[in-house]
Amino acid sequence: MAELKKNLAWIGAFALIAAVCAIVIACRANTAPHGKTAKILSDGETVRVVDLENVKTPYEFTVTSKDGGENTVRVENGRIAVVSADCPDKICVKRGFISGAQPPIVCLPNKLTVVVTGDSGIDAVTGGDAQ
Ligand SMILES: [Zn+2]
């Protein structure tokens, strides 16, 4: 009888481990999309989402804020940068290209944020605190 209970306990423990593994795998599948994308936010609202995978020809576009501030964003294969802006500090331009596990590019005067998502590095960074 004692032996049977012991076996059942083991089966229960293995079932629990299997369930935890399944949950972890499911979560990873959700938080790690295959493609790397960049999200451009103006004044907290997403104004554009660009695919950073398979960018064959680099391109640029301008984001104009509600206050009229302009940032020119350059998209290259796997990375993105603000290449010119009419803000006084030019901190966003000085940041240069980001490609993944780095803090987003922020232009405070123009309320612009460029964040790269879908990269495994980002998942590791944001894993602790879901934003
Ligand atoms: Zn700026």
XYZ file of C-alpha atoms and ligand atoms in Angstrom:
132
model
C 0.000 0.000 0.000
C 2.769 2.400 0.963
C 4.581 1.527 -2.251
C 1.515 2.353 -4.345
C 1.116 5.722 -2.652
C 4.771 6.473 -3.340
C 4.294 5.618 -7.005
C 1.222 7.821 -7.234
C 3.157 10.676 -5.665
C 5.873 10.285 -8.306
C 3.313 10.202 -11.099
C 1.738 13.351 -9.654
C 5.117 15.085 -9.472
C 5.921 14.197 -13.066
C 2.496 15.337 -14.229
C 3.078 18.659 -12.473
C 6.502 19.079 -14.088
C 5.034 18.247 -17.491
C 2.251 20.795 -16.971
C 4.747 23.505 -15.954
C 6.882 22.732 -19.009
C 3.832 22.973 -21.263
C 2.918 26.368 -19.766
C 6.481 27.666 -20.167
C 6.597 26.515 -23.805
C 3.198 28.088 -24.492
C 4.317 31.384 -22.951
C 7.521 31.395 -24.965
C 5.555 30.798 -28.144
C 3.394 33.819 -27.319
C 6.138 36.228 -26.357
C 8.621 35.360 -29.102
C 7.213 36.202 -32.496
C 9.301 35.059 -35.431
C 9.665 38.436 -37.083
C 11.446 41.435 -35.664
C 9.390 44.576 -35.910
C 9.739 48.186 -34.830
C 6.913 50.213 -33.400
C 6.860 53.976 -33.753
C 4.819 55.808 -31.153
C 3.914 59.470 -31.306
C 2.520 60.960 -28.100
C 1.951 57.438 -26.759
C -0.018 56.252 -29.784
C 1.301 53.731 -32.277
C 1.532 55.525 -35.597
C 3.466 52.937 -37.543
C 4.719 49.369 -37.235
C 7.525 48.364 -39.554
C 8.911 44.943 -40.338
C 12.667 44.824 -39.739
C 13.051 41.385 -41.285
C 14.103 41.091 -44.911
C 14.413 44.805 -45.574
C 16.050 44.630 -48.984
C 16.076 48.350 -49.655
C 16.611 50.735 -46.719
C 13.994 53.475 -46.604
C 13.077 56.553 -44.602
C 9.858 58.172 -43.518
C 8.950 61.203 -41.489
C 6.779 61.146 -38.395
C 5.082 64.421 -37.556
C 3.874 64.899 -34.010
C 0.663 66.647 -33.022
C 2.757 69.692 -32.121
C 4.361 69.708 -35.567
C 7.717 68.234 -34.533
C 9.291 66.063 -37.198
C 11.523 63.019 -36.917
C 12.898 61.189 -39.912
C 13.182 57.471 -39.278
C 15.464 55.212 -41.289
C 14.733 51.511 -41.613
C 17.452 49.073 -42.596
C 17.539 45.301 -42.494
C 17.235 44.345 -38.804
C 17.709 47.848 -37.415
C 16.141 51.266 -37.166
C 17.256 54.799 -36.295
C 16.126 58.382 -36.147
C 18.424 60.064 -38.685
C 17.167 63.623 -38.464
C 14.841 65.635 -36.265
C 13.856 69.214 -35.595
C 14.070 68.812 -31.817
C 16.594 71.031 -30.020
C 18.561 68.309 -28.221
C 18.942 65.744 -31.056
C 19.275 62.991 -28.464
C 17.145 60.731 -30.649
C 19.498 61.246 -33.614
C 22.605 60.708 -31.497
C 21.252 57.340 -30.327
C 21.900 55.919 -33.778
C 20.603 52.537 -34.808
C 18.928 50.073 -32.464
C 18.373 46.486 -33.460
C 16.938 44.651 -30.505
C 17.856 44.312 -26.857
C 18.367 48.029 -26.290
C 16.190 50.686 -24.706
C 13.851 52.386 -27.155
C 14.847 55.573 -28.988
C 13.008 58.408 -27.294
C 12.621 61.966 -28.522
C 11.196 63.840 -25.577
C 10.592 67.190 -27.315
C 8.619 65.510 -30.125
C 7.099 62.790 -27.901
C 8.398 60.124 -30.258
C 9.360 56.603 -29.261
C 10.870 53.917 -31.479
C 10.914 50.466 -29.951
C 12.068 47.173 -31.457
C 9.964 44.142 -30.607
C 9.988 40.498 -31.543
C 13.676 40.040 -30.819
C 14.722 37.343 -28.352
C 16.923 39.853 -26.526
C 13.939 42.099 -25.863
C 11.981 39.187 -24.440
C 14.725 38.558 -21.906
C 14.741 42.203 -20.881
C 10.974 42.620 -20.577
C 10.412 39.156 -19.137
C 10.452 40.470 -15.582
C 8.068 43.374 -15.983
C 5.442 43.127 -18.672
C 4.771 46.564 -20.057
Zn 14.813 64.290 -30.671
